Amino acid sequence: MFQYQISIVASFPLILEKIGFSSKSNCYMFCGCPTIVKKRKMSATKRVQQWSTFSRMWYLYDAQWQDPFHSAKVLSPYLTGQNKPIYHPLNDCGDHVVVINSQEIALRGDEWKKRVYFHHTGYPRGASWTLAWELHQKDPKMIMRKAVFKAITSNLVRRTCIERLHIYPGSEIPEEIKSNLSGQIRPVMPVPKRLQEYSKEEIENYPKVFDFPNDYILR
């Protein structure tokens, strides 16, 4: 009886392989037999999901009439990789973000006149304070870059993450970057349409509350 049990246990891996199970495992049961692990193939959707998780995607963001500080809170998770399940504060797994129309950003109230940016050259009496509108005239990309850099958590990977931020003052993008774009980030604020951009037909067909009579005289 004891010899019969030993022969069954010895031939158990061969029987599993013929059935379609894998006997290679580090986990063993109390009887000493390996656990049954079925071979499974990864589906196409799982492969694409795994590829998109570990690859670096390219996203487009239109900064026209957008607040740079509110936009920075939306863009920072894409740069650091917080939107991925493999995120870690010291893991460099972020994506690329391309920002266009940074020259047409909008600040609230009197922030153009009241917001001040500090800079120091490192030499004695090298401190300087620059207003937001003056800095925007010198470099239309600097306010957006500073806002995103401040929104990213201060750690060892922040300088590496900010290198994947590509800012352009206009809507023109190089063809090398345009061919890599695979997604678009929704703007934070809706962009209003100017009155000059409406055609005459749209203005005439727009619903009116009331209409002046023909013999009405405007004073």
Tab-separated table of C-alpha atoms in Angstrom:
chain	number	residue	atom	x	y	z
A	1	MET	CA	0.000	0.000	0.000
A	2	PHE	CA	2.835	2.400	0.851
A	3	GLN	CA	4.664	1.664	-2.421
A	4	TYR	CA	1.452	2.264	-4.394
A	5	GLN	CA	1.094	5.759	-2.843
A	6	ILE	CA	4.717	6.642	-3.686
A	7	SER	CA	4.244	5.664	-7.330
A	8	ILE	CA	1.145	7.871	-7.629
A	9	VAL	CA	2.921	10.884	-6.098
A	10	ALA	CA	5.952	10.398	-8.372
A	11	SER	CA	3.810	10.272	-11.539
A	12	PHE	CA	1.556	13.163	-10.441
A	13	PRO	CA	3.554	15.942	-12.270
A	14	LEU	CA	3.467	13.950	-15.539
A	15	ILE	CA	-0.290	13.530	-15.290
A	16	LEU	CA	-0.759	17.284	-14.693
A	17	GLU	CA	1.337	18.216	-17.735
A	18	LYS	CA	-0.731	15.936	-19.976
A	19	ILE	CA	-3.950	17.487	-18.695
A	20	GLY	CA	-2.681	21.024	-19.270
A	21	PHE	CA	-1.580	22.178	-15.831
A	22	SER	CA	1.837	23.413	-14.794
A	23	SER	CA	3.571	21.648	-11.953
A	24	LYS	CA	6.380	24.207	-11.574
A	25	SER	CA	5.616	26.160	-8.443
A	26	ASN	CA	7.352	27.080	-5.204
A	27	CYS	CA	4.212	26.547	-3.125
A	28	TYR	CA	3.657	23.017	-1.763
A	29	MET	CA	0.781	21.440	0.096
A	30	PHE	CA	1.120	19.443	3.315
A	31	CYS	CA	1.384	16.178	1.410
A	32	GLY	CA	4.399	17.446	-0.555
A	33	CYS	CA	2.581	17.665	-3.902
A	34	PRO	CA	2.893	20.892	-5.918
A	35	THR	CA	-0.106	23.197	-6.205
A	36	ILE	CA	-2.144	23.166	-9.408
A	37	VAL	CA	-1.478	26.294	-11.474
A	38	LYS	CA	-3.328	26.595	-14.768
A	39	LYS	CA	-1.573	28.183	-17.715
A	40	ARG	CA	-3.363	31.339	-18.838
A	41	LYS	CA	-2.598	33.530	-21.829
A	42	MET	CA	-2.793	37.324	-21.489
A	43	SER	CA	-5.626	38.820	-23.507
A	44	ALA	CA	-5.107	41.599	-26.050
A	45	THR	CA	-6.836	44.177	-23.860
A	46	LYS	CA	-4.633	43.303	-20.886
A	47	ARG	CA	-1.516	43.608	-23.026
A	48	VAL	CA	-2.549	47.053	-24.247
A	49	GLN	CA	-3.411	48.087	-20.696
A	50	GLN	CA	-0.023	46.917	-19.444
A	51	TRP	CA	1.765	48.673	-22.305
A	52	SER	CA	-0.055	51.965	-21.659
A	53	THR	CA	0.772	51.705	-17.959
A	54	PHE	CA	4.543	51.410	-18.379
A	55	SER	CA	4.962	53.524	-21.523
A	56	ARG	CA	5.202	57.317	-21.635
A	57	MET	CA	2.191	58.950	-23.276
A	58	TRP	CA	2.082	62.408	-24.868
A	59	TYR	CA	-0.819	64.719	-23.928
A	60	LEU	CA	-1.850	68.071	-25.406
A	61	TYR	CA	-3.195	70.953	-23.318
A	62	ASP	CA	-4.505	74.256	-24.666
A	63	ALA	CA	-3.719	77.081	-22.218
A	64	GLN	CA	-5.739	79.758	-24.011
A	65	TRP	CA	-7.673	81.851	-21.439
A	66	GLN	CA	-6.717	79.389	-18.675
A	67	ASP	CA	-5.488	80.155	-15.183
A	68	PRO	CA	-1.914	78.788	-15.001
A	69	PHE	CA	-2.160	77.937	-11.291
A	70	HIS	CA	-5.394	75.963	-11.682
A	71	SER	CA	-3.979	74.317	-14.790
A	72	ALA	CA	-0.843	73.317	-12.897
A	73	LYS	CA	-2.912	71.211	-10.481
A	74	VAL	CA	-4.316	69.299	-13.463
A	75	LEU	CA	-1.011	68.865	-15.315
A	76	SER	CA	1.167	67.821	-12.365
A	77	PRO	CA	-0.403	64.318	-11.952
A	78	TYR	CA	0.388	63.541	-15.596
A	79	LEU	CA	4.011	64.626	-15.220
A	80	THR	CA	4.599	62.702	-11.997
A	81	GLY	CA	2.584	59.602	-12.979
A	82	GLN	CA	-0.008	59.855	-10.192
A	83	ASN	CA	-2.680	58.731	-12.649
A	84	LYS	CA	-1.002	55.308	-12.970
A	85	PRO	CA	-1.268	52.296	-10.611
A	86	ILE	CA	2.541	51.925	-10.514
A	87	TYR	CA	3.082	55.400	-9.028
A	88	HIS	CA	5.646	55.917	-6.288
A	89	PRO	CA	7.052	59.277	-5.087
A	90	LEU	CA	10.574	58.239	-6.125
A	91	ASN	CA	9.532	56.367	-9.290
A	92	ASP	CA	9.987	58.262	-12.554
A	93	CYS	CA	6.909	57.012	-14.445
A	94	GLY	CA	5.299	60.260	-15.644
A	95	ASP	CA	4.138	61.233	-19.124
A	96	HIS	CA	4.923	64.097	-21.493
A	97	VAL	CA	2.653	67.154	-21.567
A	98	VAL	CA	2.650	69.648	-24.449
A	99	VAL	CA	1.167	73.067	-23.593
A	100	ILE	CA	0.191	75.432	-26.421
A	101	ASN	CA	-0.968	79.060	-26.442
A	102	SER	CA	0.871	79.916	-23.233
A	103	GLN	CA	1.030	83.512	-24.439
A	104	GLU	CA	-2.759	83.814	-23.979
A	105	ILE	CA	-3.049	82.680	-20.357
A	106	ALA	CA	-5.374	84.577	-18.000
A	107	LEU	CA	-4.846	85.732	-14.419
A	108	ARG	CA	-7.652	86.699	-12.056
A	109	GLY	CA	-8.313	90.285	-11.024
A	110	ASP	CA	-5.237	92.483	-10.655
A	111	GLU	CA	-2.760	89.624	-10.446
A	112	TRP	CA	-0.896	90.911	-13.497
A	113	LYS	CA	-0.032	94.047	-11.499
A	114	LYS	CA	0.193	92.603	-7.966
A	115	ARG	CA	1.906	89.224	-8.407
A	116	VAL	CA	5.690	89.531	-8.056
A	117	TYR	CA	8.412	87.001	-8.924
A	118	PHE	CA	11.672	87.008	-6.993
A	119	HIS	CA	15.075	86.243	-8.475
A	120	HIS	CA	18.599	86.418	-7.075
A	121	THR	CA	21.819	86.168	-9.048
A	122	GLY	CA	23.819	84.857	-6.082
A	123	TYR	CA	26.038	87.916	-5.898
A	124	PRO	CA	25.727	90.772	-3.362
A	125	ARG	CA	22.814	93.093	-4.169
A	126	GLY	CA	21.654	90.667	-6.848
A	127	ALA	CA	18.029	90.476	-5.756
A	128	SER	CA	15.324	91.546	-8.184
A	129	TRP	CA	11.520	91.573	-8.127
A	130	THR	CA	9.616	91.346	-11.419
A	131	LEU	CA	5.884	91.894	-11.897
A	132	ALA	CA	3.865	89.204	-13.641
A	133	TRP	CA	3.059	91.283	-16.743
A	134	GLU	CA	6.723	92.238	-17.163
A	135	LEU	CA	7.860	88.610	-16.853
A	136	HIS	CA	5.181	87.521	-19.318
A	137	GLN	CA	6.415	90.049	-21.874
A	138	LYS	CA	10.006	88.830	-21.514
A	139	ASP	CA	9.183	85.106	-21.646
A	140	PRO	CA	5.566	83.931	-22.281
A	141	LYS	CA	6.465	80.427	-21.064
A	142	MET	CA	7.943	81.292	-17.669
A	143	ILE	CA	4.742	81.834	-15.637
A	144	MET	CA	3.266	78.495	-16.727
A	145	ARG	CA	6.525	76.654	-16.059
A	146	LYS	CA	6.912	78.168	-12.595
A	147	ALA	CA	3.300	77.341	-11.716
A	148	VAL	CA	3.671	73.674	-12.730
A	149	PHE	CA	7.047	73.373	-10.987
A	150	LYS	CA	5.523	74.637	-7.746
A	151	ALA	CA	2.535	72.264	-8.056
A	152	ILE	CA	4.793	69.191	-8.239
A	153	THR	CA	5.748	67.708	-4.864
A	154	SER	CA	9.251	68.722	-3.828
A	155	ASN	CA	11.383	65.579	-4.071
A	156	LEU	CA	14.348	64.177	-5.996
A	157	VAL	CA	12.302	63.538	-9.148
A	158	ARG	CA	10.761	67.006	-9.545
A	159	ARG	CA	13.505	68.377	-11.805
A	160	THR	CA	13.270	65.286	-13.975
A	161	CYS	CA	9.487	65.567	-14.256
A	162	ILE	CA	9.571	69.221	-15.289
A	163	GLU	CA	11.799	68.317	-18.252
A	164	ARG	CA	8.845	66.465	-19.811
A	165	LEU	CA	6.819	69.689	-19.891
A	166	HIS	CA	6.952	71.217	-23.384
A	167	ILE	CA	5.536	74.755	-23.579
A	168	TYR	CA	4.937	76.751	-26.753
A	169	PRO	CA	3.697	80.366	-26.814
A	170	GLY	CA	1.571	79.796	-29.935
A	171	SER	CA	-0.380	76.962	-31.507
A	172	GLU	CA	2.460	75.777	-33.736
A	173	ILE	CA	4.121	72.515	-32.679
A	174	PRO	CA	7.081	70.748	-34.320
A	175	GLU	CA	6.153	67.758	-36.443
A	176	GLU	CA	8.309	65.433	-34.314
A	177	ILE	CA	6.226	66.194	-31.224
A	178	LYS	CA	2.914	66.338	-33.087
A	179	SER	CA	3.388	62.772	-34.344
A	180	ASN	CA	3.793	61.514	-30.741
A	181	LEU	CA	0.556	63.021	-29.367
A	182	SER	CA	-1.893	60.376	-28.213
A	183	GLY	CA	-4.331	62.260	-25.962
A	184	GLN	CA	-5.678	65.646	-24.918
A	185	ILE	CA	-6.304	67.115	-21.476
A	186	ARG	CA	-9.584	68.958	-21.016
A	187	PRO	CA	-9.170	72.679	-20.188
A	188	VAL	CA	-10.075	73.790	-16.675
A	189	MET	CA	-12.220	76.762	-17.756
A	190	PRO	CA	-14.435	77.009	-20.865
A	191	VAL	CA	-13.045	79.380	-23.493
A	192	PRO	CA	-15.601	82.107	-24.329
A	193	LYS	CA	-16.143	83.140	-27.928
A	194	ARG	CA	-15.494	86.775	-28.775
A	195	LEU	CA	-18.133	88.910	-30.434
A	196	GLN	CA	-15.820	89.521	-33.373
A	197	GLU	CA	-15.680	85.789	-34.065
A	198	TYR	CA	-19.456	85.504	-34.603
A	199	SER	CA	-20.769	85.834	-38.152
A	200	LYS	CA	-23.639	88.142	-39.136
A	201	GLU	CA	-25.974	85.190	-39.627
A	202	GLU	CA	-25.303	83.910	-36.092
A	203	ILE	CA	-25.919	87.381	-34.625
A	204	GLU	CA	-29.192	87.852	-36.528
A	205	ASN	CA	-30.486	84.354	-35.726
A	206	TYR	CA	-29.588	84.604	-32.046
A	207	PRO	CA	-32.788	84.559	-29.904
A	208	LYS	CA	-33.688	88.016	-28.618
A	209	VAL	CA	-35.700	88.956	-25.544
A	210	PHE	CA	-37.535	91.691	-27.450
A	211	ASP	CA	-37.138	93.556	-30.716
A	212	PHE	CA	-37.372	97.288	-31.249
A	213	PRO	CA	-40.144	98.496	-33.561
A	214	ASN	CA	-39.219	99.964	-36.917
A	215	ASP	CA	-40.214	103.512	-35.934
A	216	TYR	CA	-38.183	103.411	-32.682
A	217	ILE	CA	-35.577	106.185	-32.390
A	218	LEU	CA	-32.387	105.477	-30.463
A	219	ARG	CA	-31.285	108.440	-28.386
